[in-house]
Short mmCIF file of C-alpha atoms in Angstrom, two decimals:
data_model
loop_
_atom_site.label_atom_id
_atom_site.label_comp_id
_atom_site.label_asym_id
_atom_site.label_seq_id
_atom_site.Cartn_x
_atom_site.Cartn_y
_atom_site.Cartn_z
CA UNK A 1 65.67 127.02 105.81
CA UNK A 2 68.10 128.07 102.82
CA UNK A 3 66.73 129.69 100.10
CA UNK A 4 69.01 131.05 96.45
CA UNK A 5 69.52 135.04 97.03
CA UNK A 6 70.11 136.89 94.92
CA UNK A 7 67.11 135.42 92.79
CA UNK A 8 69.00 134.86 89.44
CA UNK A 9 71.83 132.86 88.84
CA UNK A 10 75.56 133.58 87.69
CA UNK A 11 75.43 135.80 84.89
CA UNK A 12 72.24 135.91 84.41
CA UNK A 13 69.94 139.57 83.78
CA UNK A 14 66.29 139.73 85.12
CA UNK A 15 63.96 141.34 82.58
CA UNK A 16 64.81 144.80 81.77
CA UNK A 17 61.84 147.85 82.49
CA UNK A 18 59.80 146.00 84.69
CA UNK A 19 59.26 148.30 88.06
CA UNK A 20 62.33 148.02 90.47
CA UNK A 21 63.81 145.25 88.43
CA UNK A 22 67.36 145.48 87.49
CA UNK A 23 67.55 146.32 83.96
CA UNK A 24 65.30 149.27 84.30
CA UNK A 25 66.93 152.82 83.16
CA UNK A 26 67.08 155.81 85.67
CA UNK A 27 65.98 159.00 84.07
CA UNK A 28 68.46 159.93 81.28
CA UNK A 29 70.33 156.93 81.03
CA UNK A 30 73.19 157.29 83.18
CA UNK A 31 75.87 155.01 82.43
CA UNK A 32 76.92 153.52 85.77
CA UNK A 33 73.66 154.49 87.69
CA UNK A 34 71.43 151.70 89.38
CA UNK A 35 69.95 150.83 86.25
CA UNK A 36 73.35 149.36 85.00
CA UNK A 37 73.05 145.89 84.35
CA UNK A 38 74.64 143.10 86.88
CA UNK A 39 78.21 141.98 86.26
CA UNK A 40 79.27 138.76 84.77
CA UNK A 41 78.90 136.81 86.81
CA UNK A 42 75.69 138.24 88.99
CA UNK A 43 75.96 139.53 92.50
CA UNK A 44 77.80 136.66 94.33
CA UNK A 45 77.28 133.07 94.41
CA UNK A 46 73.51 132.09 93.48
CA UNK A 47 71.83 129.59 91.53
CA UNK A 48 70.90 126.11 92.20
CA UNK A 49 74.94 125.06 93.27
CA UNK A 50 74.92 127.55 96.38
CA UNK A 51 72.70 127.93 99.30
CA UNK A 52 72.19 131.40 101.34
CA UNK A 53 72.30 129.97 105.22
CA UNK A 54 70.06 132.40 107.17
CA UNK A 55 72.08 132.09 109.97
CA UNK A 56 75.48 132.18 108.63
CA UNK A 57 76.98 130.38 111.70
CA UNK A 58 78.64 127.86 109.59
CA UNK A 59 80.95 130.64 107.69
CA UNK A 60 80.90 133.83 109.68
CA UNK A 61 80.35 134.58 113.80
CA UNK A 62 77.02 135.57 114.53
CA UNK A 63 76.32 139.34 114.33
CA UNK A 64 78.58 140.19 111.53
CA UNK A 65 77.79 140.57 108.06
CA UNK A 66 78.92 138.36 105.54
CA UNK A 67 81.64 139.56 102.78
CA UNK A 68 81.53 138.35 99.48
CA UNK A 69 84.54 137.21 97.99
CA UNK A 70 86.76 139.90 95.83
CA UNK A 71 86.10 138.82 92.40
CA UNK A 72 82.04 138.55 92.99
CA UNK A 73 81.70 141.92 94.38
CA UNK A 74 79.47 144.15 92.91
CA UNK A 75 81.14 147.50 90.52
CA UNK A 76 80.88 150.72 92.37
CA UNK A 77 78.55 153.75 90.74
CA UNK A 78 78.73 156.97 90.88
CA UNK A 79 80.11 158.79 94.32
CA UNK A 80 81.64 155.00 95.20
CA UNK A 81 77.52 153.53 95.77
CA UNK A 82 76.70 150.32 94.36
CA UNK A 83 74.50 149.99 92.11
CA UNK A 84 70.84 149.39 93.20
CA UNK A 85 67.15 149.14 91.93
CA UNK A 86 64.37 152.27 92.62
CA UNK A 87 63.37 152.77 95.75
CA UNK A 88 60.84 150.70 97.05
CA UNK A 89 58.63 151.42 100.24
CA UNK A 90 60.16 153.28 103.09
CA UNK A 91 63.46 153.96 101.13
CA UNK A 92 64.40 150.39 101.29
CA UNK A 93 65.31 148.85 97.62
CA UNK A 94 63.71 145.52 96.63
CA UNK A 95 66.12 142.79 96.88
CA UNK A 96 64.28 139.53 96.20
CA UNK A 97 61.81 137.14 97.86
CA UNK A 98 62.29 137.68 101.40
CA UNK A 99 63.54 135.07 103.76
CA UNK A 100 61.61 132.16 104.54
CA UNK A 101 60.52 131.36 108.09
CA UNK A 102 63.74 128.63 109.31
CA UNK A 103 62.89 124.87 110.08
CA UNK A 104 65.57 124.67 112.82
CA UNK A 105 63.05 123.44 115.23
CA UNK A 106 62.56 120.21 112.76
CA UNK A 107 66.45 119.55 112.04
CA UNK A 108 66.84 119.67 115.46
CA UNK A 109 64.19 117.44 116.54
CA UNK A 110 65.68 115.39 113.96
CA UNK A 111 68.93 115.32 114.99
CA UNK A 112 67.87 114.82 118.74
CA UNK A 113 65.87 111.54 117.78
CA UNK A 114 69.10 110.18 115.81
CA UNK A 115 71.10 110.84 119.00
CA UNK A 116 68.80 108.88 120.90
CA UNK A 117 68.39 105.79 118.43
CA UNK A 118 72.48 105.72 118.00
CA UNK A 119 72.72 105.75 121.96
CA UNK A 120 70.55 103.10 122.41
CA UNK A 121 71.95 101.05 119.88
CA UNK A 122 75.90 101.76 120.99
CA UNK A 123 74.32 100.83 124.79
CA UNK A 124 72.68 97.93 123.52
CA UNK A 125 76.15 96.72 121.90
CA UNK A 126 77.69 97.52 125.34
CA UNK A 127 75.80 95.26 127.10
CA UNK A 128 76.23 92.32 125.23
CA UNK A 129 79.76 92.49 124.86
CA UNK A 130 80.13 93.17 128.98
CA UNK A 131 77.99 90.12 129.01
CA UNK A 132 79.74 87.44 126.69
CA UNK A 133 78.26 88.96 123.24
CA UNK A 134 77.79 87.76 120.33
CA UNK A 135 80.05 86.58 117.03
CA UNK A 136 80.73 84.31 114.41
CA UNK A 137 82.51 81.12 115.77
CA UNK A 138 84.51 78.72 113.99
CA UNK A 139 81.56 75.94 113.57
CA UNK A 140 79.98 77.92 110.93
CA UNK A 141 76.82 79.10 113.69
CA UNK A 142 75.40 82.12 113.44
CA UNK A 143 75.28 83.66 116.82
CA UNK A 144 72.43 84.89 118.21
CA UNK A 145 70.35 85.78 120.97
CA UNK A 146 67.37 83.39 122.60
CA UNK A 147 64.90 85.39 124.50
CA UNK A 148 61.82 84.87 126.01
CA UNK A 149 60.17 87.43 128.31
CA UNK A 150 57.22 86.67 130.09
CA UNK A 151 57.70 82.84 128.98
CA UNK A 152 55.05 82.03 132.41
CA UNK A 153 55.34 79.33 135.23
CA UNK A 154 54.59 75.45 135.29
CA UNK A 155 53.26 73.97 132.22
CA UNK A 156 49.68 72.78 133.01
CA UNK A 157 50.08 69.14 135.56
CA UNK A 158 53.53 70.12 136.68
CA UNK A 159 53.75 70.25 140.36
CA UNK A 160 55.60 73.55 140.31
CA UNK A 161 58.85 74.76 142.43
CA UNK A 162 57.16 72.42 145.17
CA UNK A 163 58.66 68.95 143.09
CA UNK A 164 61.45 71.23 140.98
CA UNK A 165 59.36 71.48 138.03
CA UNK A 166 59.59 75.17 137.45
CA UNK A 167 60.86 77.22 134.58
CA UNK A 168 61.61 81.12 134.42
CA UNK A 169 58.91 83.37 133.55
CA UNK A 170 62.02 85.75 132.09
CA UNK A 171 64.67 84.35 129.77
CA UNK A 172 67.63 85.56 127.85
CA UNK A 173 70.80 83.90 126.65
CA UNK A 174 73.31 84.15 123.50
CA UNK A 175 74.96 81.70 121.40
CA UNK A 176 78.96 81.38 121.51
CA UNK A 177 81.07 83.93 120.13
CA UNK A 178 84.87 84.35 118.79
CA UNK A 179 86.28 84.67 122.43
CA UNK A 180 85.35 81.40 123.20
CA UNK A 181 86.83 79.43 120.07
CA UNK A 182 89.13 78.40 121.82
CA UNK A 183 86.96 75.90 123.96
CA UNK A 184 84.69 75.26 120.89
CA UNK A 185 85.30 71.32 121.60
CA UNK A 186 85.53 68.69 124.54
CA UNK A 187 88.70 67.55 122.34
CA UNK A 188 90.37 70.89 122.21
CA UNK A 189 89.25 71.13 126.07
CA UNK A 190 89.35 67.39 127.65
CA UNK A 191 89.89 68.41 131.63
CA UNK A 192 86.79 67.35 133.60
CA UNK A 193 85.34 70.41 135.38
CA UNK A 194 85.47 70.02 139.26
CA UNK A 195 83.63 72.22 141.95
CA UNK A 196 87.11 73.29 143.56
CA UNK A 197 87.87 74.63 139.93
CA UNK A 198 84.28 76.38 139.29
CA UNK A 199 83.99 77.62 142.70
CA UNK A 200 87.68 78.17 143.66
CA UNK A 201 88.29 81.91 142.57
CA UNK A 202 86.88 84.59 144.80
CA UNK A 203 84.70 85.71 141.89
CA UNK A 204 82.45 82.87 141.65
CA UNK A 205 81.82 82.73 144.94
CA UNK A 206 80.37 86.22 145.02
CA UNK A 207 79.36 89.03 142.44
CA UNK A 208 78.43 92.36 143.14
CA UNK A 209 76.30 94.65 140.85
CA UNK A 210 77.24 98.41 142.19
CA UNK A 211 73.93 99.99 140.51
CA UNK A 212 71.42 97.68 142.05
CA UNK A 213 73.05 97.19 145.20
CA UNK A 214 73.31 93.30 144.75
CA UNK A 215 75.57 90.92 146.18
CA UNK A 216 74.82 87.15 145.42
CA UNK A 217 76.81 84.82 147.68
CA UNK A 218 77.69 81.06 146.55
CA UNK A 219 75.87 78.91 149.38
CA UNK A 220 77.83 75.65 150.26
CA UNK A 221 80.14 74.06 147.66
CA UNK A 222 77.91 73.51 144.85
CA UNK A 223 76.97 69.79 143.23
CA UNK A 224 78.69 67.81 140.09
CA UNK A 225 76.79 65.23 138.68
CA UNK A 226 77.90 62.81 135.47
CA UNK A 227 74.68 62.23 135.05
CA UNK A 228 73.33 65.13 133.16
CA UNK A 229 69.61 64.15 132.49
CA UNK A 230 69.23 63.34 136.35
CA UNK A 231 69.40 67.50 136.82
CA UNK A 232 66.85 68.28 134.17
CA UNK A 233 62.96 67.48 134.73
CA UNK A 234 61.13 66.71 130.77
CA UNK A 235 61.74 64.07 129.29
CA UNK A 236 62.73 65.74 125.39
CA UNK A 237 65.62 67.85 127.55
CA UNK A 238 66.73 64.46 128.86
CA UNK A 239 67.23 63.40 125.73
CA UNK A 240 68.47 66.53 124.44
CA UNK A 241 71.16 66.50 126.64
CA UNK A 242 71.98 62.69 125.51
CA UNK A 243 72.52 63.62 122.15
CA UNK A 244 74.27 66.50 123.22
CA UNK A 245 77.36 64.29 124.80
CA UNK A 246 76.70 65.52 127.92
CA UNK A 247 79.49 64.79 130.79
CA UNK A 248 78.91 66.58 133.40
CA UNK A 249 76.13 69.25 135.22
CA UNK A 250 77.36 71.18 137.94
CA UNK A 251 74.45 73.11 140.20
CA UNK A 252 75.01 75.61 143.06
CA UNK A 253 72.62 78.01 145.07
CA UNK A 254 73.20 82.08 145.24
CA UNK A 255 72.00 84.71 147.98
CA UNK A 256 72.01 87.49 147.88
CA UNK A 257 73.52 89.73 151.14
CA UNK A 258 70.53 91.14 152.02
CA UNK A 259 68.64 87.52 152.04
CA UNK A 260 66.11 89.42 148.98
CA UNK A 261 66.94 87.27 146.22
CA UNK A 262 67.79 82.97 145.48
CA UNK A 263 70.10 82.31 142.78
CA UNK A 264 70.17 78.90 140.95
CA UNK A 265 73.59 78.13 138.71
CA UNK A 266 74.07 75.06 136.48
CA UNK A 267 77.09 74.34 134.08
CA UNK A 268 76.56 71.58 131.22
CA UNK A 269 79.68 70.14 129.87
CA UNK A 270 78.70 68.97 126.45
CA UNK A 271 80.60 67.60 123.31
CA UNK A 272 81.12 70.74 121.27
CA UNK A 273 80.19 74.32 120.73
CA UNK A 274 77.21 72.92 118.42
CA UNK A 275 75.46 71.41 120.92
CA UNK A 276 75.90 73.79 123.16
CA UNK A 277 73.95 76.56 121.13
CA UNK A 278 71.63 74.43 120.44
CA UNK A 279 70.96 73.41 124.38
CA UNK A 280 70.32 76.96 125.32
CA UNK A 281 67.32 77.05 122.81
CA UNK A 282 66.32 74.13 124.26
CA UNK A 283 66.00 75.45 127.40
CA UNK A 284 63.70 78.29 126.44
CA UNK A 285 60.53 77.20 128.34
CA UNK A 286 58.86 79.08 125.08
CA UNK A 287 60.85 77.94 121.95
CA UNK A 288 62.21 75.16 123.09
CA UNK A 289 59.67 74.22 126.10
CA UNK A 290 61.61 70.77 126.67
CA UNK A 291 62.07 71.01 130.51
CA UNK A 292 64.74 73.11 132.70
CA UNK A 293 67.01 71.98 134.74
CA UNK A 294 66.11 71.08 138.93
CA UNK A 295 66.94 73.93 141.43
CA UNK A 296 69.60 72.52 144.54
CA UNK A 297 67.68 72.08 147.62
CA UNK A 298 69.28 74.15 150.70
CA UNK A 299 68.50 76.10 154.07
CA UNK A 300 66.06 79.41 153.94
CA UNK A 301 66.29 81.23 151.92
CA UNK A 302 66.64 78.57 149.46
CA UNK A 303 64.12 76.46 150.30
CA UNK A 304 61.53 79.34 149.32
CA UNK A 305 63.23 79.63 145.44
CA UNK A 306 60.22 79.52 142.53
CA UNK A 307 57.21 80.57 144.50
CA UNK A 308 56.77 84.09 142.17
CA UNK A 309 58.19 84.99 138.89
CA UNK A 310 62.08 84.28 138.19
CA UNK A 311 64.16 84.83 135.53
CA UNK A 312 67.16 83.40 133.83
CA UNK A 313 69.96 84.82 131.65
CA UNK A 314 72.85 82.52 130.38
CA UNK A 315 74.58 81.33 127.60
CA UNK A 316 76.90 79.27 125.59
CA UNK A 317 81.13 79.57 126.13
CA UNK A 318 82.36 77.04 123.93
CA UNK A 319 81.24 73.72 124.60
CA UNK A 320 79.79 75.14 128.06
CA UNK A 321 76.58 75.96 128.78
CA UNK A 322 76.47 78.43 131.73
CA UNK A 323 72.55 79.00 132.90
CA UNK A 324 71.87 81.48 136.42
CA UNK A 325 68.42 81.82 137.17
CA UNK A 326 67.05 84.02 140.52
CA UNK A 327 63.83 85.07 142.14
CA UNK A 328 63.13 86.49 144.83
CA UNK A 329 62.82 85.07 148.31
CA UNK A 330 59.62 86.56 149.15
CA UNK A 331 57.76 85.95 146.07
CA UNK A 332 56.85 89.22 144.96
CA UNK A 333 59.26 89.94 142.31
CA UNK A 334 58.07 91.28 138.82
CA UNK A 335 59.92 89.95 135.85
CA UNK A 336 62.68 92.95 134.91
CA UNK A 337 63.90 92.60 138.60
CA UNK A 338 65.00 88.93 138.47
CA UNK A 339 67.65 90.57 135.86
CA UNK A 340 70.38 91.73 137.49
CA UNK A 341 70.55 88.88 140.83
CA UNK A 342 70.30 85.99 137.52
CA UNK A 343 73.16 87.61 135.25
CA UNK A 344 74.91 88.03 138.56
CA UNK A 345 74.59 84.22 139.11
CA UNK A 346 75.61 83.74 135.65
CA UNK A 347 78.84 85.44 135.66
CA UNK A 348 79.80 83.54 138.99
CA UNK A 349 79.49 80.81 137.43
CA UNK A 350 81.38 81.28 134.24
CA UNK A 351 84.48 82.86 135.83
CA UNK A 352 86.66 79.36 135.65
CA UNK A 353 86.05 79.47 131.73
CA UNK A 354 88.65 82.86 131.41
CA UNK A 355 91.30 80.92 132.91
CA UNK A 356 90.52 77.46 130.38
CA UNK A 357 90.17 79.55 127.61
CA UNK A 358 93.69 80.75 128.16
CA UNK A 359 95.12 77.77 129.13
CA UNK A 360 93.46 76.50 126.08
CA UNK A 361 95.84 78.54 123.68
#
């Protein structure tokens, strides 16, 4: 902690005869002795514009005593001594209020807990661009993100993942951003999509996370379909996806290398960038709760997709609506670890969009 030193400010005399003040007179009144009054000007720096740091590490290296400047030092008295107050206990002359006990602990608790909220927030920023982002597009939308954790299984009467009626538990995805203006209509971006395209690039067939230790395989050669409301189940998504100018829903199944986790991709091809935002909040089995879309059938492990909590993370590119949604195989997967095997789905799926979004320019 700072504190002024010495106690008065610039110029300015404490009261004179009071015991080891300042303006008390030695015996006889010696001009010069340590009763003389301070200089114009006081001691140094002090008052309320300067601060005393107790440590000093900001102007001088630790261990060595700080100089005052050459116009605030204090006149010499007699024999070359400075000029000081009577003698106070054990010799030592009274110099002010002593220091104050230091809050350094505080500031740096302080500063420690700003480091961690700036980290998390820089990470957090991190993330979301790595994983398409978020940012104003040219429709006027406000991006943002849609997510529901812990959104639960099968409404009450649906037959569950036995008849395809299932919906993640965990669900995440975000609007479209500036990247993607360039796809921001079916107009802009007329060419039908076609499985050789979507699944054609070495990417989307697999994707690897490193820290996890996840590889999720494409299985087969994935399903188009014109009709989009025959891959949804609910009947408000069906129409959702009507009004939405829906062409096309392509669906594929994921692995992963170890045979752990299922993966379930779908595409939507819709009219513009508009309806696609607006079809991945319909989606959200908790805001929206309009249906999802029906899981491909395939061999085992694929066959055993929905029977324990899944998750999905997707979101809209343009006029595209990329969804990938994974659980594991055995059934015993808690919500946070569907994360990484869905948003690896995801990104296998959305790989053919870099290459339209360039030819788009």
């Amino acid at each position: 902690m700072s504190y002024p030193y010495p106690p008065n400010g610039p110029g300015e005399q404490p009261p004179g005869g009071q015991p080891g003040g300042w303006g008390e007179q030695p015996p006889g009144g010696q001009s010069g002795g340590w009763g003389a009054p301070p200089p114009q000007g006081g001691y140094g720096p002090s008052g309320a514009g300067w601060q005393h740091q107790e440590t000093m590490a900001a102007g001088m290296p630790m261990g060595q005593p700080q100089m005052l400047p050459p116009q605030a030092q204090p006149p010499m008295g007699p024999m070359g001594q400075p000029p000081m107050g009577p003698m106070g206990p054990m010799g030592q002359p009274p110099m002010g209020p002593p220091p104050k006990k230091g809050n350094g602990g505080m500031v740096f608790g302080v500063i420690a807990a700003a480091v961690v909220v700036v980290g998390g927030v820089l990470g957090g920023v991190y993330y979301a661009a790595s994983s398409g982002g978020n940012d104003d597009n040219k429709s006027g939308t406000t991006p943002a993100a849609v997510a529901t954790p812990g959104a639960g299984g099968p409404a009450a009467g649906q037959p569950g993942s036995a008849g395809g009626q299932s919906k993640p538990s965990y669900y995440n995805a975000t609007k479209s951003w500036s990247l993607w203006n360039n796809l921001n209509t079916a107009s802009q971006d007329s060419k039908p999509m076609t499985t050789d395209e979507v699944f054609g690039d070495a990417e989307a067939k697999a994707q690897t996370n490193n820290i996890e230790h996840i590889t999720m395989q494409l299985q087969g050669n994935g399903r188009l379909d014109a009709d989009c409301a025959s891959t949804v189940w609910g009947p408000a998504l069906k129409a959702a996806l009507q009004g939405d100018g829906c062409t096309q829903a392509i669906r594929a199944a994921y692995v992963s290398s170890d045979q752990k986790w299922v993966g379930q991709l779908v595409i939507f091809n819709l009219r513009d960038v508009n309806a696609a935002n607006t079809l991945i909040q319909d989606l959200d089995p908790q805001a929206g709760n309009k249906g999802f879309f029906l899981p491909v059938s395939g061999a085992s492990p694929v066959d055993r997709f929905g029977k324990g909590a899944t998750g999905a993370s997707g979101g809209a590119y343009g006029h595209f609506v990329v969804i990938g949604w994974a659980g594991a195989a055995d059934g015993n997967a808690s919500e946070p670890d569907t994360i990484a095997p869905a948003s690896l789905t995801e990104r296998a799926g959305k790989t053919f969009l870099f290459s339209r979004n360039v030819g788009s320019n």
